[in-house]
Coordinates of C-alpha atoms in Angstrom, one line a residue:
X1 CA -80.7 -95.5 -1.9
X2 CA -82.3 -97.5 -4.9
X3 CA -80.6 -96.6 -8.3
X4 CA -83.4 -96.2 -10.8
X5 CA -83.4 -97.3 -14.0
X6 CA -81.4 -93.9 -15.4
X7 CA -78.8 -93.9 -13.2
X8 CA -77.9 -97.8 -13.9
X9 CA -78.0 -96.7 -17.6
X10 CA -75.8 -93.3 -16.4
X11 CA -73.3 -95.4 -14.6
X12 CA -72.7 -98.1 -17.4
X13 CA -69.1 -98.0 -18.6
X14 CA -70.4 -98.7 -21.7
X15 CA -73.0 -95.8 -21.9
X16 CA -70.6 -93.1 -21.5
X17 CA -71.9 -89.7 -22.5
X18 CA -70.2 -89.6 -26.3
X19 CA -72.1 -93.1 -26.6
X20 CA -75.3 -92.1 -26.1
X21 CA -76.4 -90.5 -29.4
X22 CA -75.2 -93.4 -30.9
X23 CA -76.8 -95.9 -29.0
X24 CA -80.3 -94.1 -29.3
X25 CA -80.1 -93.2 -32.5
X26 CA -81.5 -95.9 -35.6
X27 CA -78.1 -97.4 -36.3
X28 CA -79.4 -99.9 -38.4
X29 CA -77.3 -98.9 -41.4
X30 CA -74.3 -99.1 -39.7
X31 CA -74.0 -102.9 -40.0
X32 CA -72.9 -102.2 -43.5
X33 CA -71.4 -98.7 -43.0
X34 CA -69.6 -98.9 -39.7
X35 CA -69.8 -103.0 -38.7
X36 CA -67.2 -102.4 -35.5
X37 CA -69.3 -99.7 -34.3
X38 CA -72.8 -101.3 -35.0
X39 CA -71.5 -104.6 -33.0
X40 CA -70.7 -102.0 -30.1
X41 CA -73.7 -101.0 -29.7
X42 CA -75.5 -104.4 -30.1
X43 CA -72.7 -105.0 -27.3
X44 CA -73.9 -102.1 -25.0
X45 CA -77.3 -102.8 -25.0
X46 CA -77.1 -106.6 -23.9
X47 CA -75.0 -105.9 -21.1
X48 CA -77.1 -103.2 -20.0
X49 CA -80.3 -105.6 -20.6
X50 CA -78.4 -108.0 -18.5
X51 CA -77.3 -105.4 -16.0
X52 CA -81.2 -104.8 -15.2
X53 CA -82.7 -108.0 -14.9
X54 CA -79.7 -108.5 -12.4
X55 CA -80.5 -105.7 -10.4
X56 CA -84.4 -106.2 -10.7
X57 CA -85.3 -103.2 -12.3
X58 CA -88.0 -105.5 -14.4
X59 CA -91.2 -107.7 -13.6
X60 CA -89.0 -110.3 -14.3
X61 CA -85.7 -111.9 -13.3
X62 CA -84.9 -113.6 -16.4
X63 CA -86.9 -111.6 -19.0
X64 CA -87.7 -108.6 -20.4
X65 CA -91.2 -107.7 -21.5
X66 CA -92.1 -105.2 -24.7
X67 CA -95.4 -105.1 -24.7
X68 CA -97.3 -101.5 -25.1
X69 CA -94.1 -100.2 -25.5
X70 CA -92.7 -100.7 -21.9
X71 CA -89.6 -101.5 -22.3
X72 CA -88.6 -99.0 -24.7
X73 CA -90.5 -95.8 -22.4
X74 CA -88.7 -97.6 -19.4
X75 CA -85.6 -96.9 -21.3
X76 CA -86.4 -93.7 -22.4
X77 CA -83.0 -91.0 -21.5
X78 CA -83.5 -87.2 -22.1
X79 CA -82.6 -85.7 -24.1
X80 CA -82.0 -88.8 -26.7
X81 CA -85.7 -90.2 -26.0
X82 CA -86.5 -93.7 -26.2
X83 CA -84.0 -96.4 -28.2
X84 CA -84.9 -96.3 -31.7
X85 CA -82.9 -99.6 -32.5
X86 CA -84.3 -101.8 -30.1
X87 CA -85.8 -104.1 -32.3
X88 CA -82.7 -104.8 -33.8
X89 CA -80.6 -105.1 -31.0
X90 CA -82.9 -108.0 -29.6
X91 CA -82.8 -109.7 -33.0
X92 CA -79.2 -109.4 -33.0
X93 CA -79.4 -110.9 -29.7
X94 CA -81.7 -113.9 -30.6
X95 CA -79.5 -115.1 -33.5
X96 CA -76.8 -115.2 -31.1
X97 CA -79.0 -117.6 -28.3
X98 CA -78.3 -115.0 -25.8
X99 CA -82.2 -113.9 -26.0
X100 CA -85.1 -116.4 -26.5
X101 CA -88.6 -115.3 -27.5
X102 CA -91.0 -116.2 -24.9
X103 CA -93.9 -117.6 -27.0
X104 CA -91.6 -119.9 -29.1
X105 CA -89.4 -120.8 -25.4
X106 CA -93.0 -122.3 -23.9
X107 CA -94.5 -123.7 -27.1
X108 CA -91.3 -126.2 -28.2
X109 CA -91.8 -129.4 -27.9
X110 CA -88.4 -130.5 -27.8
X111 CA -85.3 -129.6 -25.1
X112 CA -84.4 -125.9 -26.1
X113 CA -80.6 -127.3 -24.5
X114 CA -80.0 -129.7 -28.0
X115 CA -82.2 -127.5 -30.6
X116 CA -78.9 -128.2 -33.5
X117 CA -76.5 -125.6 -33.8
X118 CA -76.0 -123.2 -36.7
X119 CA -73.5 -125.4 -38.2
X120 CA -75.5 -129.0 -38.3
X121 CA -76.5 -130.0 -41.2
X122 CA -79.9 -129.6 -39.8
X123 CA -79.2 -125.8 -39.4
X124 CA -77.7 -125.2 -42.7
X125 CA -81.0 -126.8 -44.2
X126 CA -83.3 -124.7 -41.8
X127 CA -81.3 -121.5 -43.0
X128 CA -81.8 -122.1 -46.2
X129 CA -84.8 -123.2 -46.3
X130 CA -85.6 -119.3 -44.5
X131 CA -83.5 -118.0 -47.5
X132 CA -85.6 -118.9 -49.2
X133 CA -88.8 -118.2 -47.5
X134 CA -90.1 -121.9 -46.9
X135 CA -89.5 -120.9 -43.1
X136 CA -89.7 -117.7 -41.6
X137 CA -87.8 -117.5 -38.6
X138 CA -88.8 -115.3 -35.6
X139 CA -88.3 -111.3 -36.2
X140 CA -88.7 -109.0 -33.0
X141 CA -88.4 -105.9 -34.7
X142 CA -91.3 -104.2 -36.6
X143 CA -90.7 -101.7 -40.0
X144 CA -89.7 -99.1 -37.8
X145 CA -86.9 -101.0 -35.6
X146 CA -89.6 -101.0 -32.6
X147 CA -89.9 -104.4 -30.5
X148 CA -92.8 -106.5 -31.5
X149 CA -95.0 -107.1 -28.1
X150 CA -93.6 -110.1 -26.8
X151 CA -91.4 -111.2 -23.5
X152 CA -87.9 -112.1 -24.3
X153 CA -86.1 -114.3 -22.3
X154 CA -82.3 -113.8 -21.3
X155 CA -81.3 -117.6 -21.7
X156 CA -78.0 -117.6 -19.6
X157 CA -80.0 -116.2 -16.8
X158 CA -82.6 -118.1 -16.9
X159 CA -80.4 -121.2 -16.3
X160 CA -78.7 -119.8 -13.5
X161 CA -82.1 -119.3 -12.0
X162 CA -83.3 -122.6 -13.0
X163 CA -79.7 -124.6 -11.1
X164 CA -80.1 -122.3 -8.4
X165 CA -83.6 -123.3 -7.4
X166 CA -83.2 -126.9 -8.2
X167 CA -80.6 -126.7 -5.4
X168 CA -83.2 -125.7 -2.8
X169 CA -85.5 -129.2 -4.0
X170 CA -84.8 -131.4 -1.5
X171 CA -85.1 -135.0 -2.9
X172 CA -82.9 -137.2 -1.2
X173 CA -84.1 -136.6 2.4
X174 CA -85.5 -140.3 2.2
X175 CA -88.6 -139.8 2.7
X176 CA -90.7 -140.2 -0.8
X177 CA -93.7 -137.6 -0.9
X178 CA -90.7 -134.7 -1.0
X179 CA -90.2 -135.2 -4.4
X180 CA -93.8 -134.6 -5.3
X181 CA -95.6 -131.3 -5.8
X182 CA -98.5 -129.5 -7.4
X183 CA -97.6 -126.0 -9.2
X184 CA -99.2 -124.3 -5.9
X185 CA -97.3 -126.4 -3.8
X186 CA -93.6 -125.9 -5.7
X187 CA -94.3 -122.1 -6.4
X188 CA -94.8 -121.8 -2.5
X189 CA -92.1 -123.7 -1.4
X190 CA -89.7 -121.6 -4.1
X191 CA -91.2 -118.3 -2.5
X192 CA -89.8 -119.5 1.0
X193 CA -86.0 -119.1 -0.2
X194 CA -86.5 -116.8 -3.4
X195 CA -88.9 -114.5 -4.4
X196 CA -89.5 -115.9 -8.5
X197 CA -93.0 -114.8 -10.0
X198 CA -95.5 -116.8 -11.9
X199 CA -94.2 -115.7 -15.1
X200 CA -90.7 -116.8 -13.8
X201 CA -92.1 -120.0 -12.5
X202 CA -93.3 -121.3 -15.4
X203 CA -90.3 -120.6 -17.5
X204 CA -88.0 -122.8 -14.8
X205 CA -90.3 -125.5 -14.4
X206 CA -90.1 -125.7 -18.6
X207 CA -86.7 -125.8 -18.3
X208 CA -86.6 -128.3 -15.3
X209 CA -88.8 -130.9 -17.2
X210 CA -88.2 -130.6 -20.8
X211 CA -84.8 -129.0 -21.4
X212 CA -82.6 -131.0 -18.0
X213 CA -85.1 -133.9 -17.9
X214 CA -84.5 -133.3 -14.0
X215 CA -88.5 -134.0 -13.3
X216 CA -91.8 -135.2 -14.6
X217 CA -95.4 -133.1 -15.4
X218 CA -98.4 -133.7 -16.0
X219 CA -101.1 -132.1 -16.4
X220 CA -104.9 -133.0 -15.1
X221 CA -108.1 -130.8 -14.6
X222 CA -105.7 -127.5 -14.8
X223 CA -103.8 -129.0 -11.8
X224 CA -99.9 -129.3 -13.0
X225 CA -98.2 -132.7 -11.1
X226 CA -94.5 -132.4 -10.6
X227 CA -92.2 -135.8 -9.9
X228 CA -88.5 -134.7 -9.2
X229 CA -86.5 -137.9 -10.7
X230 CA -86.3 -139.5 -13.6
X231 CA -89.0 -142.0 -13.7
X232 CA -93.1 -141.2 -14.7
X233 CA -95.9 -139.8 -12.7
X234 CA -97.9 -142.7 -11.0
X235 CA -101.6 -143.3 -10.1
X236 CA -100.3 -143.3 -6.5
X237 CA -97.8 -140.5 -6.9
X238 CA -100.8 -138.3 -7.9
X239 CA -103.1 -139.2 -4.9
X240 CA -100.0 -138.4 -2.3
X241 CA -99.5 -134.6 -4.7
X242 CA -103.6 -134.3 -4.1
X243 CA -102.8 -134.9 -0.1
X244 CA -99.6 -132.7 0.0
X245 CA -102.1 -129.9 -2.0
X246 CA -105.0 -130.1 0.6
X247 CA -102.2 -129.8 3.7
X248 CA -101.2 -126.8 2.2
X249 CA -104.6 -125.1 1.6
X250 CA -105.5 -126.3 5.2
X251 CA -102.6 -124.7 6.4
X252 CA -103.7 -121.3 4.4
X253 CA -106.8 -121.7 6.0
X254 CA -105.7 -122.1 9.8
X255 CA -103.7 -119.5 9.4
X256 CA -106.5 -117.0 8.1
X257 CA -108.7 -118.5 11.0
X258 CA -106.9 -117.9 13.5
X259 CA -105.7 -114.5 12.5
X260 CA -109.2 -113.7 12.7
X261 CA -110.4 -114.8 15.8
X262 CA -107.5 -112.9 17.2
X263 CA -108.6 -109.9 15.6
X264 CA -112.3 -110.6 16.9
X265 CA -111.1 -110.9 20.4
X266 CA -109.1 -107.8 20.3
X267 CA -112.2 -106.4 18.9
X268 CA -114.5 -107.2 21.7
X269 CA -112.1 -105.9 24.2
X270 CA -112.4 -102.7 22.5
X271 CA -115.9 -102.4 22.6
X272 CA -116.7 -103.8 26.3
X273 CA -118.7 -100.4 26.7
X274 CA -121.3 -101.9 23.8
X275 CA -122.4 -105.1 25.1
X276 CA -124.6 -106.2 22.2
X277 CA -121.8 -105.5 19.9
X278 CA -119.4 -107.5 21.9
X279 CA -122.1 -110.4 22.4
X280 CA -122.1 -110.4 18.1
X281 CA -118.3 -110.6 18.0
X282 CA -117.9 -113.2 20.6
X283 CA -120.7 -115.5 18.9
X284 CA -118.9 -114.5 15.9
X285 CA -115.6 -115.8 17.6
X286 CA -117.0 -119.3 18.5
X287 CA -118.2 -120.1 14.9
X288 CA -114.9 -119.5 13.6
X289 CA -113.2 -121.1 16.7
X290 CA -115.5 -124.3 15.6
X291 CA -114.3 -124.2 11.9
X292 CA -110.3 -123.5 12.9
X293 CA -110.4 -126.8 15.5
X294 CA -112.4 -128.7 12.6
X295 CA -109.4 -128.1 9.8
X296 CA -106.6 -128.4 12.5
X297 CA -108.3 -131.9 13.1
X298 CA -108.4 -132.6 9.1
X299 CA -105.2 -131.0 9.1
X300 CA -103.5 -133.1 11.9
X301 CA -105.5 -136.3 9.9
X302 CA -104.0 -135.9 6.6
X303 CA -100.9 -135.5 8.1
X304 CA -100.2 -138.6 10.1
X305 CA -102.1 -140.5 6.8
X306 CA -98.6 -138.8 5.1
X307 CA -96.4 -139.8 7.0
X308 CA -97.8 -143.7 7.1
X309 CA -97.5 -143.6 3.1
X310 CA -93.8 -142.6 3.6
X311 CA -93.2 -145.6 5.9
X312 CA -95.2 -147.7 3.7
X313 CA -93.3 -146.5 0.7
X314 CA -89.9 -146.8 2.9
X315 CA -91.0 -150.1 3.8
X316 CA -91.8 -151.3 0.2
X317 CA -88.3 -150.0 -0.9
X318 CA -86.5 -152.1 2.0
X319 CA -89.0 -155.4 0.9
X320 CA -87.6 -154.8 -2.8
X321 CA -83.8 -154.2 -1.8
X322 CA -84.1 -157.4 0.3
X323 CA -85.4 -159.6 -2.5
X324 CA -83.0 -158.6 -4.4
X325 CA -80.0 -158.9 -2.1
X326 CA -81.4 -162.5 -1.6
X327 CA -80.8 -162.8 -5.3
X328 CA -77.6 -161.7 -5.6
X329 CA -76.4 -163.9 -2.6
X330 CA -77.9 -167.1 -4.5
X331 CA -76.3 -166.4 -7.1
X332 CA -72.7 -165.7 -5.8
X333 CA -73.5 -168.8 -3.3
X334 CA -74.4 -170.8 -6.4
X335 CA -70.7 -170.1 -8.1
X336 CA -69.1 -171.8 -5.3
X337 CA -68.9 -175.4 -4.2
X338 CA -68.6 -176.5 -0.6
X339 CA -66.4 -179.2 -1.6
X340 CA -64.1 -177.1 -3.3
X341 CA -63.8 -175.2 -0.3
X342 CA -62.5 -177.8 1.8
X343 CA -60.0 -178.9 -0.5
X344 CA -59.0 -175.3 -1.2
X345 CA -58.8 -174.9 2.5
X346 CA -56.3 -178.6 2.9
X347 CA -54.3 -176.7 -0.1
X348 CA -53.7 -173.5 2.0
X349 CA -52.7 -175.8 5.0
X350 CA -50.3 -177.7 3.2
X351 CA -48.4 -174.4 1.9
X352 CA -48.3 -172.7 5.3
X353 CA -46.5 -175.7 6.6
X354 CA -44.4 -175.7 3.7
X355 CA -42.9 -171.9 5.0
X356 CA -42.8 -172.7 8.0
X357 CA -40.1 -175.7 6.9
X358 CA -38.4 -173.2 4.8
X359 CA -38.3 -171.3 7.3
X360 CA -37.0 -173.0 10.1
X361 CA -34.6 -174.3 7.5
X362 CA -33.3 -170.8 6.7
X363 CA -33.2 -170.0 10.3
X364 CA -30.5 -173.0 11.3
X365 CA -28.5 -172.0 8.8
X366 CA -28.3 -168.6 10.2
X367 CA -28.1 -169.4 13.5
X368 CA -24.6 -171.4 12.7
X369 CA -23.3 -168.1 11.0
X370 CA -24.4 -166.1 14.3
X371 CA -22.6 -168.5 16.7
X372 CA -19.5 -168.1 14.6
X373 CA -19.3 -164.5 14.1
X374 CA -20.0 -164.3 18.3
X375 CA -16.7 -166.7 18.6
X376 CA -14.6 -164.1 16.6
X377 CA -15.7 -161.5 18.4
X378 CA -15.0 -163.3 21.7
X379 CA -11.4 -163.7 20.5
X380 CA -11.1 -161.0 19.0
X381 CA -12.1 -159.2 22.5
X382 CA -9.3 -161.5 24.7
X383 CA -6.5 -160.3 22.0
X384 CA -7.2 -156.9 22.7
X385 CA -7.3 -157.4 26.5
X386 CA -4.0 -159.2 26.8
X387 CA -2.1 -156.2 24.4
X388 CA -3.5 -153.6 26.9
X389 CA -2.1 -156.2 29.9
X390 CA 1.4 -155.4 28.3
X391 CA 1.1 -152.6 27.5
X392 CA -0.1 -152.0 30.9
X393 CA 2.9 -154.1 32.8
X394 CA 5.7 -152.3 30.6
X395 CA 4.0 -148.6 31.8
X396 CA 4.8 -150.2 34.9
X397 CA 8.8 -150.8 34.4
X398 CA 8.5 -147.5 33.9
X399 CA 7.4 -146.1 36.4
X400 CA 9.9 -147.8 38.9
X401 CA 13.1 -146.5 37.7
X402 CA 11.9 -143.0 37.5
X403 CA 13.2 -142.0 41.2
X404 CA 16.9 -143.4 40.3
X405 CA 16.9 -140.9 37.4
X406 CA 15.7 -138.3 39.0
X407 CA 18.4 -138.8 42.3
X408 CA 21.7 -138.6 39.6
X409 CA 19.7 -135.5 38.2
X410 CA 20.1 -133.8 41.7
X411 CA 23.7 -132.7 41.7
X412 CA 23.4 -131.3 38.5
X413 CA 20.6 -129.1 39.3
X414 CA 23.0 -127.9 42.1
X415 CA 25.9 -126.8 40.2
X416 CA 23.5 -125.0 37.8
X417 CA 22.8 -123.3 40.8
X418 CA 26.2 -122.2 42.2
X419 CA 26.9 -120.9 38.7
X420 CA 24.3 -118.4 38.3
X421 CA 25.0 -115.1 39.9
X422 CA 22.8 -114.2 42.7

């Protein structure tokens, strides 16, 4: 079941029940009377703010929008009413850079990413030249706390939006004309993957090309051109946007065309018992038949003329990486001489002949250390043998007299015998 705004609000740790008289109330003297509790709520309210443009409880995924009251009614909780401080707690939230007015956002001319900090010296001289009422910085709360009709953006969520999309532009597929869009033509593609409004839109594609640098605009005839990439909009960049534009409406348009000849012919099957109704819809059928084969036809035209310019721009890209390849070869070619080479070439000759006499100098010498270590050994091995040989022939000595000793052992046994008592 969807939550609705009230029970998000209900269910927010920070909106507990003994919160809420607080947090509705005008607490606007508390910044001096009770600072810990007036940052609190200032606190409660941006999570909550954040919490809803999270959960899409707005006309907006990155904003929230005051005008005619809406926000504040939207936010209305019985029995406390609507938030009396709300002005304040978006001011609060503004000085902070966690909200950005909308009509300041799209009107700065510079990258809202580098505006100086609080504590340049360019902000210290822009605060006090507001102390002093040279400049009058942005205020969205009126007398009576209310928020001034305006759209105010959440700025951390807006550049979440903003990577997340840019993710989805595919601009390294090789082929050039997918860098290139016009504003109906990006806000389409966009719609395929995410659902972002036109108010949403804009606000990403101002912070794609002024605040990240990561395209180009420009604007002709209220038609907004849009180069992904660092360098500027060309004459021919703008007829392949024009082409990519018209494949798009023609693709609109087949689509509508042959809806409705499907709806006409299911139509006329309806109505076979009136014949003159059915001849209408059938002629009716052929004209729009005529029109769909006519815009596949352009359609199918413009397309193959695309996908020539890509080659042709491929093709220009490989001409320009050869030249220069040829280039950097004539130059690397020009840093060495041929001459050199061949004496360089004698040189490395003359050293690997050089180890191969040291080594086959190194090898004699221990080949004469081998054949003397196998002599000792051999030696060593006929010692051993002729000790076990005599060792061997005095086992033998032994072995030959045993029998006598054991024949003047025999009478012995016998009288040892006689003397034990049966």
């Amino acid at each position: 079941q969807t939550m609705t705004i009230e029970d998000i609000i209900r269910s927010t740790p920070e909106f507990k029940p003994s919160r809420l008289s607080s947090l509705y109330s005008n607490f606007r003297a508390h910044k001096e009377l009770n600072p810990e509790g007036y940052d609190a709520n200032i606190h409660a309210w941006h999570i909550l703010l954040v919490k809803l443009l999270t959960q899409n409880q707005f006309d907006s995924a990155v904003s929230v929008n005051s005008q005619n009251h809406s926000l504040a009614v939207s936010l209305s909780l019985p029995p406390y009413g609507v938030p009396k401080c709300l002005g304040i707690v978006v001011d609060e939230l503004i000085a902070k850079g966690v909200f950005v007015p909308y009509s300041e956002y799209m009107a700065a001319t510079t990258s809202y990413v580098r505006k100086p900090g609080i504590f340049s010296v360019r902000g210290w001289v822009h605060w006090g030249l507001d102390s002093i009422g040279i400049i009058r910085r942005f205020s969205a709360a009126l007398s009576n706390g209310d928020l001034k009709d305006e759209r105010y953006i959440a700025w951390d969520l807006l550049v979440q939006l903003g990577n997340r999309l840019l993710s989805t532009i595919s601009t390294t597929t090789g082929v050039y004309s997918d860098g290139l869009y016009s504003n109906a033509t990006l806000f389409n593609q966009l719609n395929t993957s995410h659902k972002i409004n036109s108010v949403d839109f804009d606000m990403v594609l101002k912070y794609w090309s002024r605040d990240i640098s990561a395209c180009q605009i420009k604007v002709i005839d209220n038609i907004t051109y849009i180069k992904f990439g660092q360098s500027g909009i060309t004459e021919d960049d703008i007829g392949i946007i024009n082409i990519k534009t018209t494949l798009f409406h023609l693709s609109n348009r087949n689509s509508e065309l042959s809806n409705r000849v499907d709806q006409l012919t299911s139509q006329a099957k309806q109505s076979l018992s009136n014949k003159q109704h059915v001849r209408h819809l059938l002629t009716q059928k052929q004209i729009l038949n005529k029109s769909l084969n006519t815009s596949i036809s352009s359609f199918n035209e413009l397309s193959t003329i695309l996908a020539k310019i890509n080659d042709s721009q491929l093709n220009h890209e490989i001409y320009s990486q050869l030249i220069t390849s040829s280039k950097v070869l004539r130059n690397l070619n020009s840093k060495v001489n041929i001459d050199d080479v061949d004496a360089i070439k004698l040189d490395i000759e003359d050293e690997i002949k050089k180890v191969d006499e040291i080594g086959d100098a190194l090898f004699d010498t221990e080949q004469v250390e081998v054949e003397e270590e196998l002599e000792a050994m051999i030696r060593e091995n006929e010692e051993e043998q002729v000790k076990e040989q005599e060792l061997l022939n005095k086992l033998g000595k032994l072995n030959i007299n045993k029998p006598e000793i054991e024949q003047e052992k025999a009478p012995l046994k016998e009288k040892e015998k006689e003397l034990i008592p049966s």
